[in-house]
């Protein structure tokens, strides 16, 4: 009796040596993990690797070099486009976060006639095809006669406005979702303790919304930074952003210079995201 | 403590939500300085709405609230001399315990060593000295409540409002916290107004209790008066247990009432003079009801029935007698000795009896 049960025990152990929660030891799960990882990062790794390729045509590997980074840094057009893109992204992110947070609070806090249609139309830019937004912006700025040829950074105004209009609804959605879990008694407690409405907003609401503001801001920043379609339609003849510049460079040939510039952009965005997440984790307590 | 000066006067206050919902209906109340006052009632009776009107989070539709003699209409919550302990405690999750307690002073411009000193003092008062650097998510529910208490008390309010302060705590902690709140109230001498749906909580803590039902105050009295002399069927039934019968006044003398009671028969009780209404509730508390095998004799109201159920509860036993016609009477027997033997078994015919003076006559 005892020997049979011991035998069963050992057989079970050797045959099904992978426990029910040992996911990482199952072959098919490993394959899925590796497959998705390759799918996500193989193109990016290739891009970065070939930025060091010592070849103008950039099709076969010819040896390691840093000269295309040097070349990209000395390409004034590229640097200007890069600075333009960052400026647009920063300004449109700040405005989008403020506008989006205000819309979120408005929709969360108040009940007013026409609220549902209002909410629907505010969120519409999320689903409108970019090409339609681009054409609409082009037509709009042409119709109102938006001044061209202004000095930097005012010449970026139309692009910034266009970027704000498609990115602030994302902020609103994220902040709204965050606010849904807000305990109204926290607000009342602050009022009860003597805080004015503004102090309550500053000391209680904003700290609570912060994760939503950061997440929404990151979304808005990346959306703005890599937007091509809408920017292409709204940028004047003398304003070029990074994606538009890269596009125009690629039309002639895919040189390692493009790879190098893109690598720098990837590093900048990853760095900024990491900083934002680190800031958020440092200041944000666990929810209660 | 000055008996004559009410710190809060609620003058004929009505609160409607929308057109049809009346949350609080024509409530008039005076709460004395230094009192531990409880608003007691079932959920939806308007007690929390009344408390929120004191804090300023709701505005009365009609009537006026005076706090410390000042009318409160148009006074914002942050300008009222009251502070509140919220049901969820509403401790600010992104601030340390110290910052939570200090917040009320920070926004009103108390700073520096005075603020620090008052925070330390308040934390000590609620036995949280040394917890200042903790974040709320490192505290237990009971400790968070203490933070909420300290945060309100540090403002030195005229009145402390507590909304269901003990409902989120487990039974043992709740009992300890009841004692704690009473001790705290004696220490600081501030008027406490506590909202609760738990009658034992109100009875054990409060100096006076207002029982509310469907927006109206049914009775305001000290706990013992409320228990022994309820003025209505609602209060009698809500506070403690009650054997309630329906009866009619047959004859009303100046000091004695003759009643015909359904399920019991004709009884004579000492009654309030001049009570001569038709239908009354006749009630007696289970612990004032005795059970015996023989008729208990004169001077007692006695009634015979069959034992229907016996519930043993450790410290006491509840016996329910079936009196026929659907009428029942419950009696509570103390198990005052380990060797107390059960007096009855299910199906026994026994007498339930009580002193005529323990009969409650409820006109409302």
XYZ file of C-alpha atoms in Angstrom:
652
model
C 0.000 0.000 0.000
C 2.631 2.427 1.116
C 5.016 1.460 -1.653
C 2.422 2.004 -4.375
C 1.518 5.436 -3.089
C 5.175 6.377 -2.829
C 5.720 5.149 -6.382
C 2.750 7.187 -7.633
C 4.084 10.197 -5.855
C 7.508 9.986 -7.462
C 6.057 9.300 -10.901
C 3.800 12.294 -10.687
C 6.741 14.415 -9.684
C 8.944 13.367 -12.581
C 6.243 13.390 -15.225
C 4.504 16.661 -14.380
C 7.555 18.368 -12.906
C 6.160 21.708 -13.984
C 3.833 23.083 -11.317
C 0.535 24.756 -12.204
C 2.024 28.240 -11.751
C 5.424 27.556 -13.347
C 4.450 29.382 -16.512
C 7.994 30.306 -17.464
C 8.944 26.629 -17.676
C 6.428 25.749 -20.346
C 7.776 25.604 -23.849
C 4.857 27.178 -25.689
C 4.725 30.122 -23.300
C 8.447 30.657 -23.820
C 7.918 30.589 -27.562
C 5.139 33.182 -27.332
C 7.309 35.385 -25.117
C 10.272 35.225 -27.469
C 8.066 35.635 -30.534
C 6.313 38.788 -29.320
C 9.577 40.231 -28.091
C 11.213 39.720 -31.476
C 8.171 41.134 -33.232
C 8.321 44.270 -31.084
C 12.025 44.929 -30.964
C 13.721 43.330 -33.964
C 13.003 46.337 -36.232
C 14.190 48.781 -33.606
C 17.341 46.826 -32.871
C 18.049 46.652 -36.612
C 17.514 50.389 -36.909
C 19.935 51.121 -34.104
C 22.500 48.578 -35.334
C 22.517 49.977 -38.842
C 22.991 53.502 -37.571
C 26.577 52.389 -36.938
C 26.939 50.868 -40.402
C 29.786 52.217 -42.483
C 27.917 52.204 -45.780
C 26.058 54.883 -47.680
C 23.478 52.534 -49.183
C 22.910 50.915 -45.803
C 21.838 47.523 -47.077
C 24.760 45.295 -46.122
C 26.927 45.586 -43.024
C 30.260 47.175 -43.835
C 31.742 47.843 -40.413
C 31.283 50.006 -37.330
C 31.387 53.790 -37.481
C 30.085 56.799 -35.564
C 30.384 59.154 -38.502
C 26.681 59.256 -39.289
C 25.945 60.522 -35.806
C 28.446 63.229 -36.447
C 26.821 63.913 -39.782
C 23.342 64.025 -38.291
C 24.523 66.443 -35.588
C 25.999 68.691 -38.248
C 22.872 68.563 -40.415
C 21.301 71.921 -39.571
C 18.013 71.053 -41.256
C 17.690 67.895 -39.192
C 18.604 69.652 -35.940
C 16.104 72.423 -36.657
C 13.387 69.846 -37.328
C 14.314 68.048 -34.122
C 14.147 71.239 -32.049
C 10.835 72.126 -33.707
C 9.393 68.721 -32.866
C 10.457 68.912 -29.233
C 9.127 72.464 -28.894
C 5.794 71.492 -30.400
C 5.600 68.403 -28.221
C 6.382 70.307 -25.011
C 3.956 73.152 -25.631
C 1.131 70.962 -26.893
C 1.615 68.531 -23.997
C 1.377 71.261 -21.382
C -1.724 72.795 -22.948
C -3.284 69.368 -23.567
C -2.797 68.317 -19.949
C -4.395 71.502 -18.638
C -7.252 71.410 -21.138
C -7.780 67.666 -20.804
C -7.795 67.804 -17.005
C -10.311 70.642 -17.092
C -12.607 68.705 -19.411
C -12.269 65.596 -17.223
C -13.161 67.532 -14.076
C -16.055 69.251 -15.832
C -17.521 65.955 -17.011
C -16.910 64.204 -13.696
C -18.006 66.929 -11.337
C -21.036 68.564 -12.927
C -24.319 67.459 -14.412
C -25.527 69.788 -17.120
C -27.936 69.643 -20.033
C -26.328 68.197 -23.123
C -23.575 66.520 -21.134
C -23.664 63.235 -23.066
C -23.457 64.838 -26.521
C -20.764 67.189 -25.240
C -18.715 64.282 -23.943
C -19.162 62.447 -27.232
C -18.009 65.344 -29.365
C -15.043 66.146 -27.142
C -13.828 62.569 -27.436
C -14.437 62.467 -31.198
C -10.880 63.450 -32.258
C -9.725 60.113 -30.830
C -11.602 58.180 -33.507
C -11.579 60.607 -36.433
C -9.079 59.340 -39.054
C -5.895 61.376 -38.947
C -6.020 62.130 -42.635
C -9.454 63.766 -42.178
C -8.173 65.804 -39.227
C -5.193 66.858 -41.340
C -7.303 67.984 -44.278
C -9.740 69.713 -41.927
C -6.890 71.588 -40.228
C -5.420 72.589 -43.552
C -8.778 73.908 -44.754
C -9.381 75.661 -41.437
C -6.063 77.466 -41.275
C -6.336 78.421 -44.958
C -9.843 79.776 -44.392
C -8.942 81.943 -41.401
C -5.751 83.030 -43.130
C -3.294 81.880 -40.493
C -0.231 84.078 -40.882
C 2.762 82.347 -42.394
C 6.361 83.412 -42.109
C 6.303 84.402 -38.455
C 9.548 84.222 -36.457
C 10.295 81.060 -34.470
C 8.534 79.733 -32.410
C 5.355 81.530 -33.499
C 5.566 79.813 -36.895
C 4.822 76.557 -35.089
C 1.472 77.894 -33.844
C -0.735 76.109 -36.324
C 0.989 72.765 -35.759
C 0.784 73.197 -31.996
C -2.930 73.985 -32.197
C -3.515 70.941 -34.402
C -1.564 68.711 -32.013
C -3.455 69.997 -28.998
C -6.763 69.306 -30.691
C -6.027 65.614 -31.195
C -4.101 64.933 -27.990
C -6.114 66.616 -25.244
C -9.040 64.138 -25.529
C -6.583 61.367 -24.638
C -5.604 63.259 -21.500
C -9.280 63.829 -20.692
C -10.060 60.114 -21.001
C -7.160 59.075 -18.779
C -7.835 61.700 -16.096
C -11.553 60.999 -16.147
C -10.890 57.320 -15.514
C -8.658 58.240 -12.599
C -11.273 60.588 -11.122
C -13.946 57.879 -11.194
C -12.274 56.354 -8.152
C -11.994 59.604 -6.204
C -13.535 59.646 -2.734
C -15.539 62.857 -2.530
C -15.134 62.832 1.236
C -11.455 63.734 0.731
C -12.542 66.964 -0.895
C -15.107 67.610 1.824
C -12.543 66.843 4.503
C -10.209 69.498 3.118
C -13.056 72.038 2.996
C -14.064 71.055 6.505
C -10.517 71.659 7.738
C -10.625 75.210 6.474
C -9.321 74.985 2.924
C -10.800 77.213 0.252
C -12.003 75.648 -2.975
C -8.734 76.522 -4.675
C -6.646 75.113 -1.816
C -8.725 71.941 -1.898
C -8.116 71.616 -5.610
C -4.399 72.219 -5.268
C -3.771 70.075 -2.189
C -6.190 67.188 -2.642
C -7.498 66.936 -6.203
C -4.256 67.493 -8.096
C -2.200 65.015 -6.040
C -4.935 62.472 -6.614
C -5.070 63.161 -10.351
C -1.271 63.162 -10.731
C -0.877 59.609 -12.116
C -3.567 60.405 -14.671
C -1.930 63.715 -15.532
C 1.468 62.073 -15.981
C 0.089 59.206 -18.058
C -2.004 61.569 -20.164
C 0.954 63.896 -20.589
C 3.195 61.050 -21.767
C 0.531 60.011 -24.253
C 0.156 63.551 -25.537
C 3.935 63.976 -25.788
C 4.544 60.834 -27.794
C 1.501 61.425 -29.992
C 2.777 64.883 -30.830
C 6.389 63.866 -31.293
C 5.764 61.194 -33.901
C 2.741 62.661 -35.634
C 3.280 62.813 -39.374
C -0.050 63.041 -41.180
C -1.646 66.008 -39.430
C 1.654 67.837 -39.157
C 2.329 67.318 -42.844
C -0.926 69.089 -43.688
C -0.614 71.944 -41.211
C 3.073 72.777 -41.465
C 3.835 75.722 -43.686
C 6.565 75.703 -46.301
C 9.184 76.914 -43.841
C 8.403 74.756 -40.806
C 9.586 71.191 -40.694
C 9.235 68.684 -37.880
C 11.360 65.650 -37.299
C 9.042 63.002 -38.826
C 8.406 65.202 -41.855
C 12.150 65.782 -42.260
C 12.922 62.086 -41.955
C 10.270 61.365 -44.564
C 11.799 63.832 -46.972
C 15.273 62.378 -46.374
C 14.088 58.819 -46.925
C 12.570 59.795 -50.255
C 16.092 60.133 -51.645
C 17.763 57.215 -49.889
C 17.792 55.425 -46.554
C 21.152 56.525 -45.225
C 22.544 55.590 -41.801
C 22.112 59.251 -40.962
C 18.353 58.698 -40.744
C 18.996 55.707 -38.527
C 21.265 57.741 -36.295
C 18.727 60.553 -35.927
C 15.960 58.063 -35.182
C 18.126 56.358 -32.575
C 18.666 59.659 -30.814
C 14.909 60.264 -30.846
C 14.218 56.825 -29.373
C 16.758 57.417 -26.623
C 15.266 60.829 -25.827
C 11.698 59.492 -25.552
C 12.693 56.442 -23.509
C 14.682 58.665 -21.193
C 11.836 61.146 -20.747
C 9.339 58.360 -20.091
C 11.648 56.773 -17.544
C 12.090 60.106 -15.762
C 8.340 60.716 -15.706
C 7.617 57.239 -14.345
C 10.355 57.567 -11.764
C 8.952 60.919 -10.606
C 5.500 59.431 -10.382
C 6.578 56.394 -8.386
C 8.572 58.535 -6.038
C 5.716 60.845 -5.122
C 2.694 58.594 -5.483
C 1.524 56.564 -2.478
C -0.455 53.397 -2.903
C -4.120 54.025 -3.398
C -6.492 53.466 -0.581
C -20.956 73.151 31.188
C -23.760 75.607 30.834
C -27.093 73.827 30.583
C -28.870 76.891 29.359
C -26.783 77.700 26.316
C -27.245 75.544 23.257
C -24.117 75.387 21.116
C -26.236 74.234 18.191
C -29.800 75.272 17.553
C -31.596 73.649 14.658
C -34.653 75.755 14.006
C -37.410 74.068 12.023
C -35.075 72.757 9.341
C -36.388 70.985 6.261
C -34.238 69.549 3.485
C -35.704 68.486 0.179
C -33.812 66.863 -2.672
C -35.557 67.721 -5.892
C -39.300 68.135 -5.746
C -40.446 65.042 -3.932
C -37.711 63.638 -1.668
C -37.908 65.027 1.844
C -34.740 63.973 3.643
C -35.230 66.067 6.761
C -38.618 67.378 7.755
C -39.207 70.273 10.157
C -36.539 69.299 12.657
C -36.075 71.412 15.749
C -33.224 70.481 18.079
C -31.001 72.074 20.654
C -27.618 70.575 21.420
C -25.964 71.780 24.601
C -22.393 72.793 25.041
C -20.104 69.958 26.109
C -22.687 67.324 25.356
C -22.178 63.939 23.689
C -25.169 63.936 21.391
C -26.246 61.059 19.133
C -28.461 61.138 16.065
C -29.885 57.638 15.858
C -32.088 56.064 13.241
C -32.342 53.479 10.507
C -30.589 54.104 7.201
C -32.337 56.712 5.121
C -33.885 58.471 8.109
C -32.109 61.756 7.366
C -29.557 61.717 10.174
C -26.542 61.991 7.891
C -28.198 64.756 5.878
C -28.791 66.640 9.120
C -25.131 66.214 10.105
C -23.988 67.361 6.672
C -26.140 70.467 7.047
C -24.339 71.215 10.319
C -20.996 70.864 8.515
C -22.200 72.999 5.625
C -22.105 70.369 2.867
C -25.870 70.572 2.432
C -27.963 73.693 2.650
C -31.355 73.584 4.417
C -34.310 74.145 2.096
C -36.131 75.816 4.960
C -35.229 76.821 8.494
C -31.986 77.983 10.062
C -29.092 76.413 11.877
C -27.324 78.400 14.597
C -23.904 77.353 15.794
C -22.642 79.198 18.844
C -25.423 81.707 18.335
C -24.467 82.526 14.737
C -26.850 81.787 11.857
C -25.099 79.486 9.399
C -26.926 80.352 6.181
C -24.341 81.363 3.601
C -21.406 80.260 5.746
C -19.090 77.964 3.766
C -17.888 74.668 5.320
C -14.365 76.061 5.723
C -15.669 78.978 7.792
C -17.751 77.008 10.288
C -16.542 76.374 13.854
C -17.158 72.641 13.437
C -15.026 69.770 12.192
C -16.028 66.397 10.949
C -14.775 62.825 11.132
C -15.948 61.208 7.934
C -17.330 57.716 7.579
C -14.480 56.747 5.238
C -12.108 58.765 7.487
C -10.993 60.607 4.333
C -7.364 60.646 5.460
C -5.342 62.255 2.671
C -3.450 59.320 1.151
C -0.597 61.387 -0.290
C 0.311 63.042 3.017
C 2.034 61.666 6.080
C 0.144 61.412 9.345
C 1.818 64.600 10.512
C 0.874 66.492 7.350
C -2.685 65.220 7.572
C -3.072 66.583 11.082
C -1.235 69.777 10.206
C -3.246 70.438 7.055
C -6.110 72.279 8.752
C -3.647 74.699 10.338
C -1.513 75.069 7.237
C -4.444 76.348 5.170
C -5.486 78.785 7.856
C -2.024 80.196 8.443
C -0.979 78.589 11.710
C 2.656 77.679 11.240
C 6.008 77.136 12.873
C 6.513 75.817 16.382
C 2.885 76.406 17.396
C 1.648 74.183 14.592
C 4.238 71.515 15.357
C 3.331 71.555 19.020
C -0.388 71.305 18.402
C 0.065 68.416 15.976
C 2.202 66.495 18.461
C -0.342 67.184 21.172
C -3.227 65.962 19.016
C -1.358 62.805 18.005
C -0.630 62.106 21.635
C -4.286 62.629 22.488
C -5.329 59.869 20.096
C -2.367 57.684 21.120
C -0.541 58.009 17.835
C 2.564 59.760 19.141
C 5.521 58.707 17.012
C 3.396 57.853 13.993
C 3.890 61.258 12.357
C 6.159 60.050 9.566
C 3.951 57.176 8.471
C 1.856 57.227 5.365
C -1.838 56.324 5.707
C -1.365 53.102 3.754
C 0.927 51.897 6.553
C -1.854 52.229 9.139
C -4.685 49.960 10.207
C -8.313 51.065 9.913
C -8.481 51.966 13.584
C -5.289 54.026 13.358
C -6.571 55.880 10.312
C -9.658 56.786 12.264
C -7.452 58.157 15.021
C -5.688 60.287 12.436
C -9.058 61.606 11.279
C -9.951 62.360 14.905
C -6.665 64.131 15.596
C -6.964 66.097 12.371
C -10.390 67.386 13.402
C -9.610 67.970 17.086
C -6.391 69.872 16.396
C -8.576 72.624 14.906
C -10.205 73.059 18.332
C -13.722 73.141 16.919
C -16.770 74.189 18.916
C -18.433 70.979 17.808
C -16.991 67.714 16.509
C -19.234 65.901 14.031
C -18.785 62.150 13.608
C -20.471 60.303 10.767
C -20.912 56.611 11.646
C -17.461 56.614 13.275
C -17.419 52.956 14.267
C -19.209 51.228 11.416
C -16.039 50.165 9.610
C -14.367 48.594 12.652
C -14.641 45.000 13.822
C -16.677 44.197 16.915
C -13.869 44.145 19.502
C -12.261 47.326 18.236
C -15.646 49.024 18.048
C -16.264 48.431 21.732
C -12.815 49.743 22.664
C -13.312 52.771 20.430
C -16.661 53.585 22.071
C -14.867 53.905 25.405
C -12.102 55.835 23.702
C -14.491 58.381 22.204
C -16.214 58.950 25.543
C -12.829 59.384 27.246
C -11.701 61.752 24.507
C -14.845 63.822 24.790
C -14.343 64.178 28.532
C -10.700 65.145 28.027
C -11.241 67.831 25.421
C -14.673 68.992 26.601
C -15.842 69.624 23.045
C -19.430 68.968 22.041
C -19.635 65.722 20.040
C -22.466 65.029 17.620
C -22.347 61.457 16.380
C -24.526 59.869 13.729
C -25.171 56.154 14.117
C -27.643 53.470 13.151
C -26.485 51.219 15.984
C -28.683 51.703 19.027
C -26.295 50.040 21.468
C -23.546 52.389 20.294
C -25.771 55.412 20.919
C -26.973 54.116 24.290
C -23.493 53.420 25.589
C -21.835 56.641 24.409
C -24.302 59.503 24.304
C -25.550 61.871 26.975
C -28.668 62.470 24.916
C -30.051 60.776 21.836
C -32.374 62.032 19.125
C -34.180 59.162 17.421
C -35.061 59.924 13.815
C -37.444 58.233 11.439
C -38.239 59.259 7.878
C -36.760 62.716 8.264
C -38.440 63.587 11.548
C -37.155 63.539 15.119
C -39.351 61.137 17.108
C -37.860 61.612 20.564
C -34.969 63.351 22.263
C -33.947 61.963 25.636
C -31.081 60.582 27.709
C -30.417 56.885 26.988
C -32.190 55.484 30.059
C -35.295 57.599 29.488
C -35.339 56.595 25.854
C -35.161 52.946 26.796
C -37.602 52.960 29.690
C -40.020 55.634 28.485
C -40.221 55.573 24.712
C -42.962 57.829 23.412
C -43.865 55.914 20.284
C -44.088 52.418 18.838
C -41.196 53.298 16.528
C -38.822 54.300 19.324
C -39.888 51.394 21.531
C -39.231 48.944 18.727
C -36.020 50.574 17.484
C -34.325 50.797 20.873
C -33.819 47.326 22.275
C -36.346 44.524 21.995
C -39.992 44.911 22.759
C -43.110 42.812 23.137
C -45.722 44.955 21.454
C -49.480 44.384 21.581
C -52.332 46.456 20.233
C -55.099 47.496 22.606
C -57.947 49.894 23.263
C -58.535 52.159 26.228
C -61.753 50.984 27.881
C -61.758 53.252 30.884
C -59.466 56.146 31.801
C -59.290 57.199 35.429
C -56.935 59.980 36.549
C -54.164 57.539 37.451
C -55.294 54.177 36.179
C -56.095 52.911 32.705
C -58.217 49.929 31.890
C -57.191 48.411 28.577
C -58.525 45.669 26.348
C -55.436 44.139 24.765
C -55.463 41.779 21.782
C -54.138 38.371 22.799
C -53.986 39.207 26.522
C -57.418 40.371 27.652
C -58.408 43.188 29.965
C -55.634 44.637 32.100
C -55.339 47.577 34.462
C -52.169 49.633 34.539
C -51.040 52.822 36.196
C -51.363 55.320 33.376
C -50.526 58.877 32.705
C -53.447 61.032 33.811
C -55.973 61.991 31.202
C -54.917 59.496 28.562
C -58.139 58.757 26.772
C -57.367 57.857 23.223
C -58.885 54.935 21.485
C -56.077 52.731 20.168
C -52.820 52.343 21.991
C -49.752 50.134 21.832
C -49.163 48.109 24.962
C -45.600 46.983 25.417
C -43.207 45.347 27.826
C -39.474 44.672 27.594
C -38.423 41.001 27.391
C -36.050 41.319 30.357
C -38.906 42.624 32.513
C -41.018 39.642 31.554
C -40.805 36.622 33.861
C -41.582 33.015 33.097
C -43.118 30.735 35.699
C -44.896 27.425 35.891
C -47.677 28.733 38.113
C -49.762 31.908 37.988
C -47.536 34.527 39.614
C -50.341 36.000 41.732
C -51.931 39.403 42.065
C -50.296 42.676 41.139
C -48.821 41.035 38.055
C -50.128 40.974 34.553
C -50.038 37.304 33.612
C -50.737 35.381 30.491
C -50.492 31.719 29.639
C -48.832 30.300 26.553
C -46.928 27.438 25.002
C -43.128 27.548 24.691
C -42.416 27.923 21.001
C -38.686 28.546 20.902
C -35.726 28.755 23.243
C -32.576 30.520 22.107
C -29.512 29.992 24.292
C -27.076 32.910 24.000
C -24.532 32.190 26.687
C -25.144 35.046 29.081
C -28.891 34.844 28.667
C -31.637 32.784 27.073
C -34.602 33.992 25.074
C -37.876 32.163 25.448
C -40.784 32.777 23.102
C -44.304 31.831 24.180
C -47.081 31.324 21.671
C -50.196 32.990 23.099
C -52.566 31.763 20.386
C -54.074 33.841 17.550
C -50.581 34.609 16.263
C -49.665 36.618 19.384
C -46.249 35.947 20.913
C -44.304 37.159 23.903
C -40.571 36.944 24.432
C -38.769 36.804 27.761
C -35.094 37.133 28.498
C -33.677 35.058 31.314
C -30.243 35.730 32.775
C -28.040 32.670 33.062
C -26.628 34.061 36.259
C -25.034 30.842 37.478
C -23.213 28.028 35.724
C -25.735 25.621 37.103
C -28.819 27.537 35.991
C -31.014 24.855 34.542
C -33.377 25.536 31.681
C -36.773 26.367 33.132
C -38.663 25.145 30.160
C -38.755 22.859 27.181
C -40.488 23.442 23.889
C -44.189 22.630 24.168
C -44.487 23.386 27.917
C -47.450 25.475 29.074
C -46.090 28.341 31.143
C -47.046 31.761 32.461
C -45.456 34.980 31.271
C -45.912 37.859 33.667
C -44.738 41.359 34.431
C -45.378 44.095 36.940
C -48.187 46.426 35.878
C -45.851 49.386 36.414
C -43.485 48.056 33.722
C -46.173 48.283 31.061
C -45.562 50.897 28.411
C -48.535 52.684 26.873
C -47.642 54.006 23.424
C -50.061 56.377 21.816
C -48.067 57.134 18.670
